[in-house]
PDB file of C-alpha atoms in Angstrom:
ATOM      1  CA  MET A 239      22.968  -4.347   7.173  1.00 59.00           C
ATOM      2  CA  ASP A 240      24.512  -6.259   4.263  1.00 74.00           C
ATOM      3  CA  ALA A 241      22.583  -7.316   1.162  1.00 76.00           C
ATOM      4  CA  LEU A 242      22.050 -10.885   2.380  1.00 79.00           C
ATOM      5  CA  SER A 243      20.705  -9.762   5.738  1.00 81.00           C
ATOM      6  CA  GLY A 244      18.387  -7.317   3.975  1.00 80.00           C
ATOM      7  CA  PHE A 245      17.121 -10.056   1.674  1.00 85.00           C
ATOM      8  CA  PHE A 246      16.507 -12.383   4.619  1.00 87.00           C
ATOM      9  CA  ALA A 247      14.665  -9.586   6.416  1.00 88.00           C
ATOM     10  CA  VAL A 248      12.321  -9.266   3.417  1.00 87.00           C
ATOM     11  CA  LEU A 249      11.741 -13.046   3.380  1.00 90.00           C
ATOM     12  CA  ASP A 250      11.069 -12.979   7.123  1.00 90.00           C
ATOM     13  CA  ALA A 251       8.483 -10.215   6.619  1.00 90.00           C
ATOM     14  CA  THR A 252       7.001 -12.125   3.678  1.00 91.00           C
ATOM     15  CA  LEU A 253       6.203 -15.113   5.866  1.00 92.00           C
ATOM     16  CA  ARG A 254       4.570 -12.932   8.510  1.00 92.00           C
ATOM     17  CA  VAL A 255       2.551 -10.834   6.063  1.00 91.00           C
ATOM     18  CA  SER A 256       1.374 -13.787   3.981  1.00 93.00           C
ATOM     19  CA  THR A 257       0.159 -15.865   6.953  1.00 95.00           C
ATOM     20  CA  PRO A 258      -3.443 -14.535   7.017  1.00 95.00           C
ATOM     21  CA  LEU A 259      -3.581 -14.830   3.224  1.00 94.00           C
ATOM     22  CA  VAL A 260      -2.474 -18.473   3.368  1.00 95.00           C
ATOM     23  CA  LEU A 261      -5.012 -19.363   6.053  1.00 96.00           C
ATOM     24  CA  ALA A 262      -7.826 -17.537   4.240  1.00 96.00           C
ATOM     25  CA  ALA A 263      -6.919 -19.122   0.896  1.00 95.00           C
ATOM     26  CA  MET A 264      -7.025 -22.608   2.427  1.00 96.00           C
ATOM     27  CA  ALA A 265     -10.381 -21.674   3.995  1.00 95.00           C
ATOM     28  CA  GLY A 266     -11.777 -20.592   0.641  1.00 94.00           C
ATOM     29  CA  LEU A 267     -10.441 -23.753  -0.991  1.00 95.00           C
ATOM     30  CA  PHE A 268     -12.561 -25.978   1.239  1.00 95.00           C
ATOM     31  CA  SER A 269     -15.687 -23.939   0.605  1.00 94.00           C
ATOM     32  CA  GLU A 270     -15.315 -23.544  -3.137  1.00 93.00           C
ATOM     33  CA  ARG A 271     -14.201 -27.129  -3.687  1.00 93.00           C
ATOM     34  CA  SER A 272     -17.568 -28.094  -2.209  1.00 93.00           C
ATOM     35  CA  GLY A 273     -19.396 -25.795  -4.627  1.00 92.00           C
ATOM     36  CA  ILE A 274     -20.023 -22.835  -2.298  1.00 93.00           C
ATOM     37  CA  VAL A 275     -18.672 -19.473  -3.385  1.00 92.00           C
ATOM     38  CA  ASP A 276     -17.338 -17.643  -0.356  1.00 89.00           C
ATOM     39  CA  ILE A 277     -16.566 -13.955  -0.757  1.00 91.00           C
ATOM     40  CA  SER A 278     -17.327 -13.569   2.956  1.00 92.00           C
ATOM     41  CA  LEU A 279     -13.754 -14.475   3.940  1.00 94.00           C
ATOM     42  CA  GLU A 280     -13.166 -10.775   4.513  1.00 94.00           C
ATOM     43  CA  GLY A 281     -16.101 -10.483   6.904  1.00 95.00           C
ATOM     44  CA  LYS A 282     -15.283 -13.672   8.781  1.00 95.00           C
ATOM     45  CA  MET A 283     -11.675 -12.589   9.262  1.00 96.00           C
ATOM     46  CA  LEU A 284     -12.742  -9.137  10.450  1.00 96.00           C
ATOM     47  CA  ALA A 285     -15.335 -10.426  12.928  1.00 96.00           C
ATOM     48  CA  SER A 286     -12.916 -13.068  14.251  1.00 96.00           C
ATOM     49  CA  ALA A 287     -10.181 -10.458  14.632  1.00 96.00           C
ATOM     50  CA  PHE A 288     -12.480  -8.298  16.739  1.00 96.00           C
ATOM     51  CA  ALA A 289     -13.742 -11.199  18.835  1.00 96.00           C
ATOM     52  CA  ALA A 290     -10.227 -12.481  19.482  1.00 95.00           C
ATOM     53  CA  ALA A 291      -8.898  -9.045  20.444  1.00 95.00           C
ATOM     54  CA  ALA A 292     -11.879  -8.358  22.702  1.00 95.00           C
ATOM     55  CA  VAL A 293     -11.523 -11.674  24.539  1.00 95.00           C
ATOM     56  CA  ALA A 294      -7.758 -11.261  24.797  1.00 95.00           C
ATOM     57  CA  ALA A 295      -8.201  -7.774  26.272  1.00 93.00           C
ATOM     58  CA  VAL A 296     -10.714  -9.008  28.838  1.00 93.00           C
ATOM     59  CA  THR A 297      -9.185 -12.367  29.805  1.00 93.00           C
ATOM     60  CA  GLY A 298      -5.529 -11.877  28.942  1.00 91.00           C
ATOM     61  CA  SER A 299      -5.427 -15.307  27.288  1.00 93.00           C
ATOM     62  CA  ALA A 300      -4.204 -15.576  23.699  1.00 94.00           C
ATOM     63  CA  TRP A 301      -5.397 -19.177  23.350  1.00 95.00           C
ATOM     64  CA  LEU A 302      -8.879 -18.305  24.589  1.00 95.00           C
ATOM     65  CA  ALA A 303      -8.878 -15.455  22.080  1.00 95.00           C
ATOM     66  CA  LEU A 304      -7.922 -17.867  19.305  1.00 96.00           C
ATOM     67  CA  GLY A 305     -10.719 -20.243  20.289  1.00 96.00           C
ATOM     68  CA  THR A 306     -13.235 -17.403  20.276  1.00 96.00           C
ATOM     69  CA  GLY A 307     -12.071 -16.241  16.877  1.00 96.00           C
ATOM     70  CA  ILE A 308     -12.520 -19.763  15.505  1.00 96.00           C
ATOM     71  CA  LEU A 309     -16.025 -20.040  16.974  1.00 97.00           C
ATOM     72  CA  VAL A 310     -17.050 -16.694  15.472  1.00 96.00           C
ATOM     73  CA  GLY A 311     -15.661 -17.748  12.094  1.00 96.00           C
ATOM     74  CA  ILE A 312     -17.580 -21.036  12.220  1.00 96.00           C
ATOM     75  CA  ALA A 313     -20.784 -19.267  13.298  1.00 96.00           C
ATOM     76  CA  LEU A 314     -20.655 -16.860  10.351  1.00 96.00           C
ATOM     77  CA  ALA A 315     -19.765 -19.739   8.015  1.00 96.00           C
ATOM     78  CA  LEU A 316     -22.836 -21.642   9.178  1.00 96.00           C
ATOM     79  CA  VAL A 317     -24.975 -18.539   8.563  1.00 95.00           C
ATOM     80  CA  HIS A 318     -23.571 -18.467   5.040  1.00 94.00           C
ATOM     81  CA  GLY A 319     -24.279 -22.183   4.699  1.00 94.00           C
ATOM     82  CA  PHE A 320     -27.825 -21.808   6.030  1.00 94.00           C
ATOM     83  CA  ALA A 321     -28.543 -19.148   3.394  1.00 93.00           C
ATOM     84  CA  CYS A 322     -26.797 -20.903   0.498  1.00 92.00           C
ATOM     85  CA  ILE A 323     -27.232 -24.622   1.228  1.00 92.00           C
ATOM     86  CA  THR A 324     -30.492 -24.935   3.106  1.00 91.00           C
ATOM     87  CA  HIS A 325     -32.344 -22.078   1.420  1.00 91.00           C
ATOM     88  CA  ARG A 326     -30.362 -22.119  -1.856  1.00 89.00           C
ATOM     89  CA  GLY A 327     -29.870 -18.365  -1.763  1.00 89.00           C
ATOM     90  CA  ASN A 328     -27.519 -16.376  -3.929  1.00 91.00           C
ATOM     91  CA  GLN A 329     -24.037 -17.155  -2.636  1.00 92.00           C
ATOM     92  CA  VAL A 330     -22.461 -13.865  -3.678  1.00 93.00           C
ATOM     93  CA  VAL A 331     -25.214 -11.816  -2.054  1.00 94.00           C
ATOM     94  CA  SER A 332     -24.973 -13.846   1.154  1.00 93.00           C
ATOM     95  CA  GLY A 333     -21.197 -13.391   1.302  1.00 94.00           C
ATOM     96  CA  LEU A 334     -21.478  -9.687   0.638  1.00 94.00           C
ATOM     97  CA  ALA A 335     -24.083  -9.328   3.381  1.00 95.00           C
ATOM     98  CA  ILE A 336     -21.759 -10.989   5.893  1.00 95.00           C
ATOM     99  CA  ASN A 337     -18.943  -8.637   4.904  1.00 95.00           C
ATOM    100  CA  ILE A 338     -21.152  -5.584   5.395  1.00 95.00           C
ATOM    101  CA  LEU A 339     -22.496  -6.950   8.681  1.00 95.00           C
ATOM    102  CA  ALA A 340     -19.003  -7.593  10.053  1.00 94.00           C
ATOM    103  CA  SER A 341     -17.746  -4.185   8.936  1.00 93.00           C
ATOM    104  CA  GLY A 342     -20.476  -2.327  10.787  1.00 93.00           C
ATOM    105  CA  LEU A 343     -20.998  -4.611  13.763  1.00 94.00           C
ATOM    106  CA  THR A 344     -17.355  -4.709  14.839  1.00 93.00           C
ATOM    107  CA  VAL A 345     -17.219  -0.918  15.027  1.00 92.00           C
ATOM    108  CA  VAL A 346     -20.528  -0.637  16.884  1.00 93.00           C
ATOM    109  CA  LEU A 347     -19.585  -3.301  19.424  1.00 93.00           C
ATOM    110  CA  GLY A 348     -16.105  -1.852  19.806  1.00 92.00           C
ATOM    111  CA  ILE A 349     -17.487   1.589  20.619  1.00 92.00           C
ATOM    112  CA  ALA A 350     -20.099   0.148  22.976  1.00 91.00           C
ATOM    113  CA  TRP A 351     -17.703  -2.091  24.921  1.00 91.00           C
ATOM    114  CA  PHE A 352     -14.397  -0.215  24.969  1.00 89.00           C
ATOM    115  CA  SER A 353     -15.260   3.412  24.049  1.00 86.00           C
ATOM    116  CA  GLN A 354     -12.106   3.763  21.966  1.00 86.00           C
ATOM    117  CA  GLY A 355     -13.569   4.680  18.593  1.00 82.00           C
ATOM    118  CA  GLY A 356     -14.202   1.084  17.556  1.00 83.00           C
ATOM    119  CA  GLN A 357     -10.805  -0.185  18.634  1.00 88.00           C
ATOM    120  CA  THR A 358      -9.956  -2.592  21.390  1.00 91.00           C
ATOM    121  CA  PRO A 359      -7.400  -1.851  24.126  1.00 91.00           C
ATOM    122  CA  ALA A 360      -3.756  -2.552  23.383  1.00 91.00           C
ATOM    123  CA  LEU A 361      -2.831  -6.101  24.274  1.00 91.00           C
ATOM    124  CA  GLY A 362       0.044  -7.013  26.525  1.00 88.00           C
ATOM    125  CA  SER A 363       2.565  -9.690  25.675  1.00 86.00           C
ATOM    126  CA  ASP A 364       0.676 -12.268  27.768  1.00 85.00           C
ATOM    127  CA  ALA A 365      -2.449 -11.782  25.645  1.00 89.00           C
ATOM    128  CA  ARG A 366      -0.658 -12.126  22.322  1.00 92.00           C
ATOM    129  CA  PHE A 367       1.102 -14.831  20.362  1.00 93.00           C
ATOM    130  CA  MET A 368       4.740 -13.850  20.670  1.00 92.00           C
ATOM    131  CA  PRO A 369       7.688 -14.987  18.520  1.00 89.00           C
ATOM    132  CA  ILE A 370       9.339 -18.227  19.517  1.00 88.00           C
ATOM    133  CA  ASP A 371      12.822 -19.508  18.763  1.00 85.00           C
ATOM    134  CA  LEU A 372      13.047 -22.927  17.161  1.00 85.00           C
ATOM    135  CA  PRO A 373      15.525 -25.512  18.474  1.00 84.00           C
ATOM    136  CA  LEU A 374      19.111 -25.616  17.212  1.00 80.00           C
ATOM    137  CA  VAL A 375      19.272 -21.918  16.291  1.00 78.00           C
ATOM    138  CA  ASP A 376      22.512 -21.467  18.208  1.00 78.00           C
ATOM    139  CA  ALA A 377      23.886 -24.809  17.037  1.00 80.00           C
ATOM    140  CA  VAL A 378      23.557 -24.013  13.321  1.00 80.00           C
ATOM    141  CA  SER A 379      24.354 -20.303  13.572  1.00 79.00           C
ATOM    142  CA  SER A 380      28.000 -20.929  12.650  1.00 81.00           C
ATOM    143  CA  ILE A 381      27.075 -22.626   9.354  1.00 83.00           C
ATOM    144  CA  PRO A 382      27.413 -20.106   6.496  1.00 80.00           C
ATOM    145  CA  PHE A 383      24.149 -19.081   4.797  1.00 82.00           C
ATOM    146  CA  ILE A 384      22.108 -21.988   6.217  1.00 86.00           C
ATOM    147  CA  GLY A 385      22.597 -20.906   9.823  1.00 84.00           C
ATOM    148  CA  GLN A 386      21.647 -17.311   9.068  1.00 84.00           C
ATOM    149  CA  PHE A 387      18.688 -18.406   6.924  1.00 87.00           C
ATOM    150  CA  TYR A 388      17.420 -20.709   9.669  1.00 88.00           C
ATOM    151  CA  GLY A 389      17.849 -18.111  12.376  1.00 85.00           C
ATOM    152  CA  ASP A 390      16.605 -15.050  10.495  1.00 84.00           C
ATOM    153  CA  VAL A 391      13.871 -16.505   8.247  1.00 86.00           C
ATOM    154  CA  ILE A 392      12.630 -19.830   9.611  1.00 88.00           C
ATOM    155  CA  SER A 393      12.914 -19.227  13.348  1.00 88.00           C
ATOM    156  CA  GLY A 394      11.452 -16.371  15.352  1.00 87.00           C
ATOM    157  CA  HIS A 395       7.819 -16.451  14.250  1.00 91.00           C
ATOM    158  CA  ASN A 396       4.772 -16.963  16.421  1.00 92.00           C
ATOM    159  CA  VAL A 397       2.988 -20.310  16.559  1.00 93.00           C
ATOM    160  CA  LEU A 398       0.203 -19.230  14.165  1.00 94.00           C
ATOM    161  CA  VAL A 399       2.729 -18.691  11.357  1.00 94.00           C
ATOM    162  CA  TYR A 400       3.909 -22.281  11.713  1.00 94.00           C
ATOM    163  CA  LEU A 401       0.291 -23.395  11.984  1.00 94.00           C
ATOM    164  CA  SER A 402      -0.422 -21.808   8.593  1.00 93.00           C
ATOM    165  CA  TRP A 403       2.329 -23.943   7.034  1.00 93.00           C
ATOM    166  CA  LEU A 404       0.778 -27.034   8.558  1.00 95.00           C
ATOM    167  CA  ALA A 405      -2.626 -25.893   7.287  1.00 95.00           C
ATOM    168  CA  VAL A 406      -1.353 -26.047   3.699  1.00 95.00           C
ATOM    169  CA  PHE A 407      -0.054 -29.582   4.149  1.00 95.00           C
ATOM    170  CA  GLY A 408      -3.192 -30.582   6.042  1.00 96.00           C
ATOM    171  CA  THR A 409      -5.424 -29.139   3.324  1.00 95.00           C
ATOM    172  CA  TRP A 410      -3.521 -31.009   0.618  1.00 95.00           C
ATOM    173  CA  TRP A 411      -3.700 -34.238   2.592  1.00 96.00           C
ATOM    174  CA  VAL A 412      -7.427 -33.910   3.370  1.00 96.00           C
ATOM    175  CA  VAL A 413      -8.432 -32.894  -0.156  1.00 94.00           C
ATOM    176  CA  TYR A 414      -6.299 -35.418  -2.074  1.00 94.00           C
ATOM    177  CA  ARG A 415      -5.617 -38.290   0.322  1.00 94.00           C
ATOM    178  CA  THR A 416      -8.789 -38.849   2.330  1.00 94.00           C
ATOM    179  CA  ARG A 417     -12.259 -40.182   1.609  1.00 94.00           C
ATOM    180  CA  PHE A 418     -13.774 -36.910   2.799  1.00 94.00           C
ATOM    181  CA  GLY A 419     -11.577 -35.010   0.344  1.00 93.00           C
ATOM    182  CA  LEU A 420     -12.627 -37.261  -2.513  1.00 94.00           C
ATOM    183  CA  ARG A 421     -16.275 -36.653  -1.682  1.00 94.00           C
ATOM    184  CA  LEU A 422     -15.591 -32.933  -1.236  1.00 94.00           C
ATOM    185  CA  ARG A 423     -14.151 -32.664  -4.733  1.00 93.00           C
ATOM    186  CA  ALA A 424     -16.978 -34.775  -6.140  1.00 94.00           C
ATOM    187  CA  VAL A 425     -19.704 -32.624  -4.609  1.00 93.00           C
ATOM    188  CA  GLY A 426     -18.068 -29.549  -6.097  1.00 91.00           C
ATOM    189  CA  GLU A 427     -18.011 -31.098  -9.550  1.00 92.00           C
ATOM    190  CA  ASN A 428     -21.172 -33.162  -9.722  1.00 91.00           C
ATOM    191  CA  PRO A 429     -23.450 -33.039  -6.668  1.00 91.00           C
ATOM    192  CA  LEU A 430     -26.085 -35.153  -8.426  1.00 90.00           C
ATOM    193  CA  ALA A 431     -23.635 -38.057  -8.680  1.00 91.00           C
ATOM    194  CA  VAL A 432     -22.793 -37.713  -4.989  1.00 90.00           C
ATOM    195  CA  ASP A 433     -26.487 -37.688  -4.124  1.00 89.00           C
ATOM    196  CA  THR A 434     -27.100 -40.739  -6.314  1.00 89.00           C
ATOM    197  CA  ALA A 435     -24.345 -42.569  -4.411  1.00 88.00           C
ATOM    198  CA  GLY A 436     -26.371 -42.106  -1.232  1.00 87.00           C
ATOM    199  CA  LEU A 437     -24.289 -39.305   0.293  1.00 90.00           C
ATOM    200  CA  SER A 438     -25.746 -36.106   1.686  1.00 91.00           C
ATOM    201  CA  VAL A 439     -24.733 -33.119  -0.419  1.00 93.00           C
ATOM    202  CA  SER A 440     -25.896 -30.723   2.284  1.00 93.00           C
ATOM    203  CA  ARG A 441     -23.878 -32.428   5.039  1.00 93.00           C
ATOM    204  CA  LEU A 442     -20.710 -32.417   2.955  1.00 94.00           C
ATOM    205  CA  ARG A 443     -21.127 -28.757   2.095  1.00 95.00           C
ATOM    206  CA  TYR A 444     -21.864 -27.799   5.698  1.00 96.00           C
ATOM    207  CA  CYS A 445     -18.691 -29.598   6.807  1.00 96.00           C
ATOM    208  CA  ALA A 446     -16.725 -27.721   4.164  1.00 95.00           C
ATOM    209  CA  VAL A 447     -18.032 -24.275   5.111  1.00 95.00           C
ATOM    210  CA  ALA A 448     -17.447 -25.033   8.815  1.00 96.00           C
ATOM    211  CA  ILE A 449     -13.785 -25.867   8.116  1.00 96.00           C
ATOM    212  CA  CYS A 450     -13.636 -22.719   6.041  1.00 96.00           C
ATOM    213  CA  GLY A 451     -14.967 -20.693   8.970  1.00 96.00           C
ATOM    214  CA  ALA A 452     -12.468 -22.224  11.392  1.00 96.00           C
ATOM    215  CA  LEU A 453      -9.477 -21.384   9.191  1.00 96.00           C
ATOM    216  CA  ALA A 454     -10.792 -17.878   8.521  1.00 96.00           C
ATOM    217  CA  GLY A 455     -11.191 -17.486  12.290  1.00 96.00           C
ATOM    218  CA  VAL A 456      -7.527 -18.373  12.829  1.00 96.00           C
ATOM    219  CA  ALA A 457      -6.582 -15.845  10.155  1.00 96.00           C
ATOM    220  CA  GLY A 458      -8.604 -13.136  11.898  1.00 95.00           C
ATOM    221  CA  ALA A 459      -7.198 -13.973  15.324  1.00 96.00           C
ATOM    222  CA  TYR A 460      -3.688 -13.803  13.871  1.00 96.00           C
ATOM    223  CA  LEU A 461      -4.287 -10.248  12.664  1.00 95.00           C
ATOM    224  CA  SER A 462      -5.326  -8.867  16.049  1.00 94.00           C
ATOM    225  CA  THR A 463      -3.370 -11.007  18.527  1.00 94.00           C
ATOM    226  CA  ALA A 464      -0.164 -11.869  16.669  1.00 93.00           C
ATOM    227  CA  GLN A 465       0.599  -9.511  13.804  1.00 92.00           C
ATOM    228  CA  ASN A 466      -0.883  -6.548  15.683  1.00 91.00           C
ATOM    229  CA  ALA A 467      -1.577  -5.841  19.337  1.00 91.00           C
ATOM    230  CA  SER A 468      -5.223  -4.787  19.105  1.00 92.00           C
ATOM    231  CA  PHE A 469      -8.201  -4.604  16.792  1.00 94.00           C
ATOM    232  CA  VAL A 470      -8.673  -1.512  14.648  1.00 92.00           C
ATOM    233  CA  ARG A 471     -11.579  -0.934  12.309  1.00 89.00           C
ATOM    234  CA  GLU A 472     -11.292  -2.503   8.826  1.00 89.00           C
ATOM    235  CA  MET A 473      -7.932  -4.001   9.787  1.00 91.00           C
ATOM    236  CA  THR A 474      -8.306  -6.825   7.241  1.00 91.00           C
ATOM    237  CA  ALA A 475      -7.887  -4.188   4.484  1.00 87.00           C
ATOM    238  CA  GLY A 476      -9.137  -6.423   1.682  1.00 87.00           C
ATOM    239  CA  GLN A 477      -6.965  -9.434   2.565  1.00 90.00           C
ATOM    240  CA  GLY A 478      -9.965 -11.736   2.253  1.00 91.00           C
ATOM    241  CA  TYR A 479     -10.418 -10.656  -1.358  1.00 90.00           C
ATOM    242  CA  ILE A 480      -6.682 -11.009  -2.059  1.00 89.00           C
ATOM    243  CA  ALA A 481      -6.814 -14.537  -0.619  1.00 92.00           C
ATOM    244  CA  LEU A 482      -9.657 -15.333  -3.017  1.00 91.00           C
ATOM    245  CA  ALA A 483      -7.559 -13.962  -5.874  1.00 87.00           C
ATOM    246  CA  ALA A 484      -4.659 -16.164  -4.740  1.00 89.00           C
ATOM    247  CA  LEU A 485      -7.010 -19.141  -4.651  1.00 91.00           C
ATOM    248  CA  ILE A 486      -8.099 -18.479  -8.243  1.00 87.00           C
ATOM    249  CA  PHE A 487      -4.474 -17.832  -9.231  1.00 84.00           C
ATOM    250  CA  GLY A 488      -3.628 -21.201  -7.723  1.00 87.00           C
ATOM    251  CA  LYS A 489      -6.503 -22.811  -9.604  1.00 87.00           C
ATOM    252  CA  TRP A 490      -8.132 -24.100  -6.412  1.00 91.00           C
ATOM    253  CA  ARG A 491      -5.076 -26.190  -5.422  1.00 92.00           C
ATOM    254  CA  PRO A 492      -3.283 -25.814  -2.061  1.00 94.00           C
ATOM    255  CA  VAL A 493       0.372 -25.505  -3.061  1.00 93.00           C
ATOM    256  CA  PRO A 494      -0.108 -23.110  -6.024  1.00 91.00           C
ATOM    257  CA  ALA A 495      -2.423 -21.026  -3.812  1.00 92.00           C
ATOM    258  CA  LEU A 496       0.332 -20.958  -1.158  1.00 93.00           C
ATOM    259  CA  LEU A 497       2.846 -19.728  -3.727  1.00 91.00           C
ATOM    260  CA  ALA A 498       0.418 -17.018  -4.850  1.00 89.00           C
ATOM    261  CA  CYS A 499      -0.020 -15.881  -1.239  1.00 91.00           C
ATOM    262  CA  LEU A 500       3.750 -15.790  -0.753  1.00 91.00           C
ATOM    263  CA  MET A 501       4.037 -13.690  -3.904  1.00 86.00           C
ATOM    264  CA  PHE A 502       1.482 -11.194  -2.585  1.00 85.00           C
ATOM    265  CA  GLY A 503       3.220 -11.214   0.790  1.00 87.00           C
ATOM    266  CA  PHE A 504       6.628 -10.675  -0.790  1.00 86.00           C
ATOM    267  CA  LEU A 505       5.348  -7.695  -2.766  1.00 82.00           C
ATOM    268  CA  ASP A 506       3.769  -6.265   0.373  1.00 82.00           C
ATOM    269  CA  ALA A 507       7.004  -6.750   2.323  1.00 83.00           C
ATOM    270  CA  VAL A 508       9.016  -5.055  -0.414  1.00 80.00           C
ATOM    271  CA  ALA A 509       6.503  -2.211  -0.550  1.00 77.00           C
ATOM    272  CA  ILE A 510       6.870  -1.608   3.185  1.00 75.00           C
ATOM    273  CA  ARG A 511      10.656  -1.419   2.915  1.00 76.00           C
ATOM    274  CA  LEU A 512      10.437   0.925  -0.083  1.00 73.00           C
ATOM    275  CA  GLN A 513       8.581   3.576   1.875  1.00 70.00           C
ATOM    276  CA  GLY A 514      10.765   6.660   2.104  1.00 68.00           C
ATOM    277  CA  VAL A 515      13.486   5.151  -0.095  1.00 69.00           C
ATOM    278  CA  VAL A 516      14.709   7.245  -3.035  1.00 70.00           C
ATOM    279  CA  LEU A 517      14.998   5.053  -6.149  1.00 68.00           C
ATOM    280  CA  PRO A 518      17.296   5.877  -9.064  1.00 68.00           C
ATOM    281  CA  VAL A 519      15.549   7.815 -11.884  1.00 66.00           C
ATOM    282  CA  ILE A 520      12.126   7.414 -10.192  1.00 67.00           C
ATOM    283  CA  GLY A 521      12.919   9.235  -6.950  1.00 70.00           C
ATOM    284  CA  GLU A 522      10.862   8.704  -3.808  1.00 72.00           C
ATOM    285  CA  VAL A 523       7.800   6.608  -4.563  1.00 70.00           C
ATOM    286  CA  PRO A 524       4.587   7.958  -2.923  1.00 72.00           C
ATOM    287  CA  VAL A 525       3.393   5.848   0.006  1.00 69.00           C
ATOM    288  CA  GLN A 526      -0.065   5.565  -1.510  1.00 72.00           C
ATOM    289  CA  ALA A 527       1.342   4.082  -4.717  1.00 74.00           C
ATOM    290  CA  ILE A 528       3.384   1.536  -2.762  1.00 71.00           C
ATOM    291  CA  GLN A 529       0.400   0.519  -0.649  1.00 71.00           C
ATOM    292  CA  ALA A 530      -1.686   0.034  -3.799  1.00 75.00           C
ATOM    293  CA  LEU A 531       0.808  -2.371  -5.391  1.00 73.00           C
ATOM    294  CA  PRO A 532      -0.726  -5.632  -4.021  1.00 69.00           C
ATOM    295  CA  TYR A 533      -4.187  -4.604  -5.207  1.00 73.00           C
ATOM    296  CA  VAL A 534      -2.893  -3.555  -8.628  1.00 77.00           C
ATOM    297  CA  LEU A 535      -1.165  -6.925  -8.924  1.00 72.00           C
ATOM    298  CA  THR A 536      -4.427  -8.649  -7.994  1.00 68.00           C
ATOM    299  CA  VAL A 537      -6.273  -6.886 -10.803  1.00 73.00           C
ATOM    300  CA  ILE A 538      -3.511  -7.613 -13.326  1.00 74.00           C
ATOM    301  CA  LEU A 539      -3.387 -11.295 -12.449  1.00 68.00           C
ATOM    302  CA  LEU A 540      -7.126 -11.721 -12.570  1.00 65.00           C
ATOM    303  CA  ALA A 541      -7.296  -9.807 -15.864  1.00 68.00           C
ATOM    304  CA  GLY A 542      -5.868 -12.786 -17.694  1.00 61.00           C
ATOM    305  CA  PHE A 543      -2.209 -13.265 -16.883  1.00 59.00           C
ATOM    306  CA  ILE A 544      -2.899 -16.501 -15.010  1.00 60.00           C
ATOM    307  CA  GLY A 545      -4.103 -18.464 -18.012  1.00 62.00           C
ATOM    308  CA  ARG A 546      -7.265 -20.475 -17.982  1.00 65.00           C
ATOM    309  CA  ALA A 547      -8.504 -21.130 -14.443  1.00 68.00           C
ATOM    310  CA  THR A 548     -11.274 -23.701 -14.407  1.00 77.00           C
ATOM    311  CA  ALA A 549     -13.386 -23.528 -11.286  1.00 82.00           C
ATOM    312  CA  PRO A 550     -15.220 -26.542  -9.849  1.00 86.00           C
ATOM    313  CA  LYS A 551     -18.163 -27.102 -12.170  1.00 87.00           C
ATOM    314  CA  ALA A 552     -20.871 -26.838  -9.525  1.00 85.00           C
ATOM    315  CA  VAL A 553     -19.445 -23.822  -7.692  1.00 84.00           C
ATOM    316  CA  GLY A 554     -22.057 -21.139  -7.160  1.00 83.00           C
ATOM    317  CA  ILE A 555     -24.912 -23.402  -8.242  1.00 85.00           C
ATOM    318  CA  PRO A 556     -27.391 -24.330  -5.476  1.00 85.00           C
ATOM    319  CA  TYR A 557     -28.223 -28.018  -5.423  1.00 83.00           C
ATOM    320  CA  LEU A 558     -31.880 -28.985  -5.462  1.00 79.00           C
ATOM    321  CA  LYS A 559     -32.470 -32.615  -4.637  1.00 74.00           C
ATOM    322  CA  GLU A 560     -34.689 -34.275  -7.247  1.00 66.00           C
ATOM    323  CA  ARG A 561     -37.819 -35.877  -5.860  1.00 56.00           C
TER     324      ARG A 561
END
């Protein structure tokens, strides 16, 4: 493999690895733009991954699995909204409770239903989202650089990868170009002004957390039915928290958050390819050190290398309607 092919292989892996991060970051953007802190992205992704894999194993339908994952994500998001919006509970505690619940419940249900140590059965190709070739791959293959880039990097992903790209554009369009987006940003900055204008703060925030749950559900379904072929315990491996870090790194804006996710994905892809490789002077890097690189980067970025990140003013603050 020449250097260019190797570089394209890393970019191809970057897109695949960063897909759940992108979807989860867009999910968190909707919730936090409305003023609801959501650290439960990890739990929603994990529960959706289990639900999608379980349904795919039983029915053999990848699309039914995706729909189930979305429903589970929305259900947990509404639980979070019920605790934080209706009852004005602590948003961090509610999110943490959902994460703990998902971590334990997925293993218990997995053992009870499939008796495979908390895992689901391996999925066949019919029950998964398989790679698809985009049109014109053969037609442009003879064009230097562009043909290889299109064939090796852009084409050959499953439909959920392309859906994540559309999710970024859709999020930008909804947040900055629609009336709902304008109200969403307003309720995250000054819910009293939104209430004074005659709009329901609670309804807007419930809509936001429901969209958040749907996108987190897609991210979870991607993990178990597209990137992998089954559910294994704790398979999210902190990606929900990394997505939150990317969201903060992107200062709660879609495109910068996308770039942050791609950066995390690129580092993860490079780390995978470095396993077992002997580097000059350093020698063979331990696998554990390579696997820790994305998390180390997360800590470094959040420690102050991203500059001033101003969150929506009302985020984390329950709104109590004045009477």
